[in-house]
């Protein structure tokens, strides 16, 4: 399990300590003097919340680590990825983000109240169901609302801005939210388990929601950090790329693609149309034919791929790939192709 401190910024480091000690004290009190049913509820809170938080972070890290797999370009609540589609600090989003934040707060609050009143509190199964129900109901309502692009970080950035008064999408708002809102929610939810023994599922819901929002806030900060870095990194960083003549065998190209996990630019010496060999190109050809097939026969012509000059930035390249739905980009120096890069390569090459 990942350390709790990874979910919170300064002064959220103190929040991580508070959460650990709160969970330990409540668990000890529960084991010593309260019912076994409540012991199971406390353990379930810690285990479920921790597993859910780790799911988002682990999925995010694996997406960057396994660069031979397609990159998901849509942000979602389960595992946000640091791929900005638009400028997330645009002032034009202030009014919309404020409205989304208000809707989110209203929907989740209403779901908590309704579920707290109507669901039973008998048995561990009933309590666990009651604890998860507000989260499921709130998320379902928010997804069903028309006209709200509720991508993972955007929803809770809006809430953070409406509470803290910081600029929408700013790292400062995300840090304040994690330190001042999400951490107290987790601590309050843990302590409410023994203090409100007849209805401990409310504390379960509060702690799990706080943990979920804290993880989302941390992913938002990473996405913002990635965007700031990518705006200052030119595509010339990826030049020169791997280059082969069109007469090279597909097996030779396969060794390079699998070793370096980057596409190969095919440059004919006679001035004919260049092309690109990607991992998908290799997978489309039978392995038995690799040795007898030249890369010039199966390459993708560069006219079918998006292209940018090498003085453009990584941010521009990622936005172009997302808008065109392609996964490979050709980098030009004037009229001459110099390298080919993938969306996974662009996103994963910058430290977060």
Short mmCIF file of C-alpha atoms in Angstrom, two decimals:
data_model
loop_
_atom_site.label_atom_id
_atom_site.label_comp_id
_atom_site.label_asym_id
_atom_site.label_seq_id
_atom_site.Cartn_x
_atom_site.Cartn_y
_atom_site.Cartn_z
CA UNK A 1 0.00 0.00 0.00
CA UNK A 2 1.27 3.47 -0.87
CA UNK A 3 2.12 5.81 2.03
CA UNK A 4 -0.69 8.07 3.18
CA UNK A 5 1.61 11.11 3.01
CA UNK A 6 1.69 10.70 -0.78
CA UNK A 7 -1.95 11.75 -0.95
CA UNK A 8 -1.55 15.10 0.82
CA UNK A 9 0.59 18.21 0.33
CA UNK A 10 2.06 20.45 3.02
CA UNK A 11 0.36 21.00 5.49
CA UNK A 12 -1.39 17.82 4.50
CA UNK A 13 1.61 15.92 5.86
CA UNK A 14 0.10 16.61 9.27
CA UNK A 15 -3.19 15.40 7.88
CA UNK A 16 -1.63 12.05 7.07
CA UNK A 17 -0.37 11.74 10.65
CA UNK A 18 -3.80 12.67 12.01
CA UNK A 19 -5.47 10.07 9.85
CA UNK A 20 -3.10 7.29 10.91
CA UNK A 21 -3.44 8.08 14.62
CA UNK A 22 -7.22 8.51 14.38
CA UNK A 23 -7.57 5.13 12.72
CA UNK A 24 -5.27 3.49 15.28
CA UNK A 25 -7.04 4.99 18.32
CA UNK A 26 -10.52 4.24 17.02
CA UNK A 27 -9.51 0.69 16.18
CA UNK A 28 -8.03 0.12 19.65
CA UNK A 29 -11.12 1.51 21.37
CA UNK A 30 -13.34 -0.60 19.17
CA UNK A 31 -11.42 -3.80 19.81
CA UNK A 32 -11.32 -3.22 23.57
CA UNK A 33 -14.86 -2.22 24.33
CA UNK A 34 -17.33 -2.11 21.47
CA UNK A 35 -19.21 -4.64 19.37
CA UNK A 36 -17.57 -6.97 16.82
CA UNK A 37 -19.91 -5.51 14.22
CA UNK A 38 -18.36 -2.10 14.69
CA UNK A 39 -14.86 -3.62 14.59
CA UNK A 40 -15.66 -4.94 11.13
CA UNK A 41 -17.02 -1.55 10.11
CA UNK A 42 -13.81 0.23 11.21
CA UNK A 43 -11.59 -2.29 9.46
CA UNK A 44 -13.73 -2.09 6.35
CA UNK A 45 -13.43 1.69 6.33
CA UNK A 46 -9.63 1.66 6.44
CA UNK A 47 -9.21 -1.20 3.98
CA UNK A 48 -11.79 -0.06 1.43
CA UNK A 49 -10.71 3.59 1.49
CA UNK A 50 -7.03 2.67 1.22
CA UNK A 51 -7.63 0.21 -1.60
CA UNK A 52 -9.75 2.70 -3.52
CA UNK A 53 -7.17 5.46 -3.12
CA UNK A 54 -4.36 3.17 -4.20
CA UNK A 55 -6.36 2.05 -7.22
CA UNK A 56 -6.33 5.55 -8.67
CA UNK A 57 -2.65 6.22 -8.01
CA UNK A 58 -1.46 2.78 -9.12
CA UNK A 59 -3.47 2.95 -12.33
CA UNK A 60 -2.06 6.41 -13.00
CA UNK A 61 1.55 5.27 -12.47
CA UNK A 62 1.18 2.08 -14.50
CA UNK A 63 -0.20 4.07 -17.43
CA UNK A 64 3.04 6.03 -17.53
CA UNK A 65 5.31 3.06 -16.81
CA UNK A 66 3.96 0.67 -19.43
CA UNK A 67 4.66 2.84 -22.42
CA UNK A 68 3.96 0.03 -24.86
CA UNK A 69 0.24 0.23 -24.08
CA UNK A 70 -2.19 2.82 -25.47
CA UNK A 71 -2.58 5.93 -23.35
CA UNK A 72 -6.08 6.79 -22.16
CA UNK A 73 -6.68 10.41 -23.13
CA UNK A 74 -9.90 11.02 -21.21
CA UNK A 75 -9.73 11.87 -17.54
CA UNK A 76 -12.05 9.95 -15.27
CA UNK A 77 -12.76 9.67 -11.56
CA UNK A 78 -11.22 6.22 -11.19
CA UNK A 79 -7.77 7.15 -12.45
CA UNK A 80 -6.99 10.66 -13.69
CA UNK A 81 -4.09 10.96 -16.11
CA UNK A 82 -1.97 14.09 -16.61
CA UNK A 83 -3.08 14.80 -20.16
CA UNK A 84 -4.61 18.31 -20.38
CA UNK A 85 -7.00 18.78 -23.31
CA UNK A 86 -7.39 22.52 -22.75
CA UNK A 87 -5.72 25.24 -20.71
CA UNK A 88 -7.02 24.31 -17.27
CA UNK A 89 -6.17 27.74 -15.85
CA UNK A 90 -8.22 29.69 -18.39
CA UNK A 91 -10.19 32.58 -16.78
CA UNK A 92 -13.06 31.77 -19.13
CA UNK A 93 -13.76 28.67 -17.05
CA UNK A 94 -14.33 30.55 -13.79
CA UNK A 95 -18.10 30.90 -14.06
CA UNK A 96 -18.58 27.35 -15.32
CA UNK A 97 -16.30 25.88 -12.65
CA UNK A 98 -18.12 27.78 -9.92
CA UNK A 99 -21.44 26.39 -11.14
CA UNK A 100 -20.07 22.84 -11.37
CA UNK A 101 -18.64 23.12 -7.85
CA UNK A 102 -21.96 24.31 -6.46
CA UNK A 103 -23.83 21.48 -8.19
CA UNK A 104 -21.34 18.92 -6.87
CA UNK A 105 -21.66 20.12 -3.28
CA UNK A 106 -25.46 20.18 -3.50
CA UNK A 107 -25.79 16.72 -5.03
CA UNK A 108 -23.41 14.99 -2.60
CA UNK A 109 -24.98 16.73 0.40
CA UNK A 110 -28.47 15.73 -0.70
CA UNK A 111 -27.35 12.15 -1.30
CA UNK A 112 -25.86 11.93 2.18
CA UNK A 113 -29.01 13.23 3.85
CA UNK A 114 -31.34 10.99 1.87
CA UNK A 115 -29.30 7.83 2.38
CA UNK A 116 -28.74 8.58 6.07
CA UNK A 117 -32.51 8.73 6.58
CA UNK A 118 -33.82 5.91 4.44
CA UNK A 119 -31.25 3.10 4.61
CA UNK A 120 -31.15 0.62 7.49
CA UNK A 121 -28.28 0.41 9.98
CA UNK A 122 -28.69 -3.26 10.88
CA UNK A 123 -25.75 -5.61 10.36
CA UNK A 124 -22.40 -5.01 8.76
CA UNK A 125 -23.74 -5.59 5.23
CA UNK A 126 -26.42 -2.95 5.72
CA UNK A 127 -23.92 -0.47 7.10
CA UNK A 128 -21.43 -1.06 4.33
CA UNK A 129 -24.18 -0.63 1.72
CA UNK A 130 -25.38 2.53 3.40
CA UNK A 131 -21.86 3.93 3.49
CA UNK A 132 -21.26 3.40 -0.22
CA UNK A 133 -24.73 4.41 -1.39
CA UNK A 134 -24.24 8.21 -1.12
CA UNK A 135 -21.09 8.00 -3.22
CA UNK A 136 -22.76 5.92 -5.92
CA UNK A 137 -25.94 8.01 -5.94
CA UNK A 138 -24.09 11.32 -6.03
CA UNK A 139 -21.79 10.23 -8.84
CA UNK A 140 -24.70 8.82 -10.87
CA UNK A 141 -26.67 12.06 -10.56
CA UNK A 142 -23.66 14.18 -11.52
CA UNK A 143 -22.93 12.05 -14.58
CA UNK A 144 -26.56 12.27 -15.67
CA UNK A 145 -26.69 16.09 -15.57
CA UNK A 146 -26.68 17.51 -19.13
CA UNK A 147 -23.99 19.91 -20.27
CA UNK A 148 -21.48 19.24 -17.49
CA UNK A 149 -18.17 17.74 -18.69
CA UNK A 150 -17.40 16.18 -15.32
CA UNK A 151 -13.87 14.98 -15.96
CA UNK A 152 -12.16 13.75 -12.83
CA UNK A 153 -10.01 16.67 -11.73
CA UNK A 154 -12.33 19.38 -13.06
CA UNK A 155 -15.23 18.59 -10.75
CA UNK A 156 -13.23 18.74 -7.55
CA UNK A 157 -11.03 21.62 -8.71
CA UNK A 158 -14.27 23.55 -9.07
CA UNK A 159 -15.29 22.58 -5.54
CA UNK A 160 -11.85 23.56 -4.24
CA UNK A 161 -12.11 26.96 -5.91
CA UNK A 162 -15.60 27.62 -4.58
CA UNK A 163 -14.42 26.81 -1.03
CA UNK A 164 -10.94 28.34 -0.97
CA UNK A 165 -11.38 31.28 -3.32
CA UNK A 166 -8.36 30.31 -5.43
CA UNK A 167 -8.16 30.44 -9.19
CA UNK A 168 -9.85 27.47 -10.93
CA UNK A 169 -7.42 24.71 -11.76
CA UNK A 170 -4.60 26.20 -9.74
CA UNK A 171 -2.27 24.01 -7.73
CA UNK A 172 -2.87 26.31 -4.75
CA UNK A 173 -6.60 25.55 -4.77
CA UNK A 174 -5.88 21.83 -5.01
CA UNK A 175 -3.42 21.97 -2.09
CA UNK A 176 -5.82 23.96 0.08
CA UNK A 177 -8.61 21.56 -0.73
CA UNK A 178 -6.61 18.48 0.23
CA UNK A 179 -5.27 20.07 3.43
CA UNK A 180 -8.38 21.91 4.65
CA UNK A 181 -11.34 19.95 3.28
CA UNK A 182 -10.50 16.34 2.41
CA UNK A 183 -8.25 15.60 5.42
CA UNK A 184 -10.79 16.84 8.03
CA UNK A 185 -13.47 14.79 6.26
CA UNK A 186 -11.39 11.63 6.68
CA UNK A 187 -10.55 12.32 10.33
CA UNK A 188 -14.16 13.23 11.16
CA UNK A 189 -15.44 10.13 9.39
CA UNK A 190 -13.09 7.83 11.32
CA UNK A 191 -13.96 9.36 14.69
CA UNK A 192 -17.70 9.31 14.00
CA UNK A 193 -17.64 5.51 13.79
CA UNK A 194 -17.42 4.89 17.56
CA UNK A 195 -19.09 8.18 18.55
CA UNK A 196 -22.18 7.50 16.45
CA UNK A 197 -22.38 3.75 16.94
CA UNK A 198 -26.08 3.38 15.95
CA UNK A 199 -25.31 4.77 12.49
CA UNK A 200 -21.61 4.24 11.75
CA UNK A 201 -22.17 4.01 8.02
CA UNK A 202 -22.36 7.81 7.87
CA UNK A 203 -18.77 7.97 9.14
CA UNK A 204 -17.81 5.31 6.61
CA UNK A 205 -19.22 7.40 3.79
CA UNK A 206 -17.57 10.58 5.08
CA UNK A 207 -14.12 8.99 5.41
CA UNK A 208 -14.28 7.21 2.06
CA UNK A 209 -15.45 10.36 0.28
CA UNK A 210 -12.73 12.47 1.86
CA UNK A 211 -10.09 9.97 0.85
CA UNK A 212 -11.39 9.80 -2.68
CA UNK A 213 -11.40 13.58 -3.05
CA UNK A 214 -7.89 13.85 -1.61
CA UNK A 215 -6.55 11.38 -4.17
CA UNK A 216 -8.33 13.23 -6.97
CA UNK A 217 -6.80 16.47 -5.74
CA UNK A 218 -3.32 14.91 -5.75
CA UNK A 219 -3.80 13.70 -9.32
CA UNK A 220 -4.93 17.20 -10.30
CA UNK A 221 -1.75 18.68 -8.87
CA UNK A 222 0.32 16.22 -10.89
CA UNK A 223 -1.56 17.11 -14.05
CA UNK A 224 -0.99 20.82 -13.44
CA UNK A 225 2.71 20.20 -12.79
CA UNK A 226 2.94 18.17 -16.01
CA UNK A 227 1.31 20.95 -18.01
CA UNK A 228 3.63 23.62 -16.66
CA UNK A 229 6.65 21.48 -17.51
CA UNK A 230 5.40 20.52 -20.95
CA UNK A 231 4.85 24.16 -21.94
CA UNK A 232 8.59 24.80 -21.74
CA UNK A 233 9.86 21.58 -23.40
CA UNK A 234 10.32 21.80 -27.20
CA UNK A 235 9.90 18.85 -29.52
CA UNK A 236 13.58 19.20 -30.46
CA UNK A 237 14.22 17.18 -27.31
CA UNK A 238 13.07 14.08 -29.22
CA UNK A 239 15.28 14.76 -32.27
CA UNK A 240 16.99 12.86 -33.79
CA UNK A 241 14.77 9.80 -33.64
CA UNK A 242 15.29 6.24 -34.80
CA UNK A 243 15.67 6.08 -38.59
CA UNK A 244 15.84 3.11 -40.99
CA UNK A 245 16.00 2.81 -44.78
CA UNK A 246 12.93 1.33 -46.51
CA UNK A 247 14.86 -1.82 -47.41
CA UNK A 248 15.47 -2.83 -43.79
CA UNK A 249 13.69 -5.95 -42.59
CA UNK A 250 10.69 -5.79 -40.32
CA UNK A 251 12.46 -8.00 -37.77
CA UNK A 252 15.20 -5.37 -37.39
CA UNK A 253 12.59 -2.67 -36.88
CA UNK A 254 10.83 -4.88 -34.33
CA UNK A 255 13.99 -5.20 -32.23
CA UNK A 256 14.38 -1.42 -32.12
CA UNK A 257 10.71 -0.72 -31.39
CA UNK A 258 10.55 -3.27 -28.58
CA UNK A 259 13.85 -2.13 -27.06
CA UNK A 260 13.35 1.65 -27.15
CA UNK A 261 9.52 1.69 -27.21
CA UNK A 262 9.44 4.47 -29.81
CA UNK A 263 8.30 4.50 -33.45
CA UNK A 264 10.83 4.38 -36.29
CA UNK A 265 11.02 6.93 -39.09
CA UNK A 266 11.57 5.41 -42.55
CA UNK A 267 13.52 7.77 -44.84
CA UNK A 268 14.00 6.67 -48.48
CA UNK A 269 17.20 7.88 -50.13
CA UNK A 270 15.52 8.40 -53.51
CA UNK A 271 13.25 11.18 -52.25
CA UNK A 272 10.05 9.12 -52.22
CA UNK A 273 7.43 9.42 -49.50
CA UNK A 274 8.76 8.73 -45.98
CA UNK A 275 6.83 6.66 -43.48
CA UNK A 276 6.66 5.44 -39.91
CA UNK A 277 6.78 2.00 -38.29
CA UNK A 278 4.94 1.70 -34.97
CA UNK A 279 4.25 -1.13 -32.57
CA UNK A 280 0.77 -1.46 -34.06
CA UNK A 281 2.35 -1.91 -37.50
CA UNK A 282 4.33 -4.86 -36.17
CA UNK A 283 1.29 -6.42 -34.52
CA UNK A 284 -0.63 -6.24 -37.80
CA UNK A 285 1.98 -8.41 -39.55
CA UNK A 286 2.48 -12.16 -38.92
CA UNK A 287 5.64 -12.72 -36.90
CA UNK A 288 6.76 -15.42 -39.32
CA UNK A 289 6.92 -12.82 -42.13
CA UNK A 290 9.01 -10.26 -40.27
CA UNK A 291 12.36 -11.49 -41.61
CA UNK A 292 11.18 -11.51 -45.24
CA UNK A 293 9.19 -8.26 -45.18
CA UNK A 294 10.79 -4.85 -45.71
CA UNK A 295 9.65 -1.87 -43.66
CA UNK A 296 8.97 0.08 -46.86
CA UNK A 297 6.09 -2.27 -47.73
CA UNK A 298 4.16 -1.88 -44.47
CA UNK A 299 5.11 1.60 -43.22
CA UNK A 300 2.50 4.27 -42.54
CA UNK A 301 2.96 7.25 -44.93
CA UNK A 302 3.68 10.43 -42.97
CA UNK A 303 0.93 12.20 -44.92
CA UNK A 304 -1.57 10.23 -42.82
CA UNK A 305 -0.06 11.39 -39.51
CA UNK A 306 -0.17 14.78 -37.75
CA UNK A 307 3.06 16.77 -37.90
CA UNK A 308 4.68 19.70 -36.08
CA UNK A 309 7.91 21.66 -36.32
CA UNK A 310 10.61 20.85 -33.78
CA UNK A 311 10.33 24.28 -32.11
CA UNK A 312 6.76 23.53 -30.96
CA UNK A 313 6.17 22.42 -27.37
CA UNK A 314 5.05 19.12 -25.88
CA UNK A 315 1.77 20.75 -24.80
CA UNK A 316 0.94 21.62 -28.42
CA UNK A 317 1.86 18.12 -29.58
CA UNK A 318 -0.33 16.39 -26.99
CA UNK A 319 -3.26 18.65 -27.81
CA UNK A 320 -2.89 17.95 -31.54
CA UNK A 321 -2.79 14.19 -31.00
CA UNK A 322 -5.87 14.31 -28.81
CA UNK A 323 -7.81 16.48 -31.26
CA UNK A 324 -6.95 14.26 -34.24
CA UNK A 325 -7.41 10.98 -32.39
CA UNK A 326 -3.97 9.78 -33.51
CA UNK A 327 -1.29 8.24 -31.32
CA UNK A 328 1.82 9.07 -33.40
CA UNK A 329 3.25 12.45 -34.40
CA UNK A 330 5.98 13.33 -36.94
CA UNK A 331 8.48 16.07 -36.03
CA UNK A 332 9.77 18.21 -38.90
CA UNK A 333 12.77 20.53 -39.24
CA UNK A 334 11.61 22.76 -42.07
CA UNK A 335 10.47 20.37 -44.81
CA UNK A 336 12.48 17.41 -43.56
CA UNK A 337 11.07 14.79 -41.14
CA UNK A 338 13.44 14.22 -38.23
CA UNK A 339 11.64 11.92 -35.77
CA UNK A 340 8.39 10.21 -34.83
CA UNK A 341 6.97 10.21 -31.30
CA UNK A 342 3.88 8.75 -29.63
CA UNK A 343 1.44 10.24 -27.16
CA UNK A 344 2.65 7.79 -24.52
CA UNK A 345 6.24 8.86 -25.12
CA UNK A 346 5.39 12.56 -24.80
CA UNK A 347 3.40 12.16 -21.60
CA UNK A 348 5.67 9.67 -19.87
CA UNK A 349 9.00 11.35 -20.61
CA UNK A 350 8.46 14.28 -18.23
CA UNK A 351 8.88 13.73 -14.47
CA UNK A 352 5.77 14.45 -12.42
#
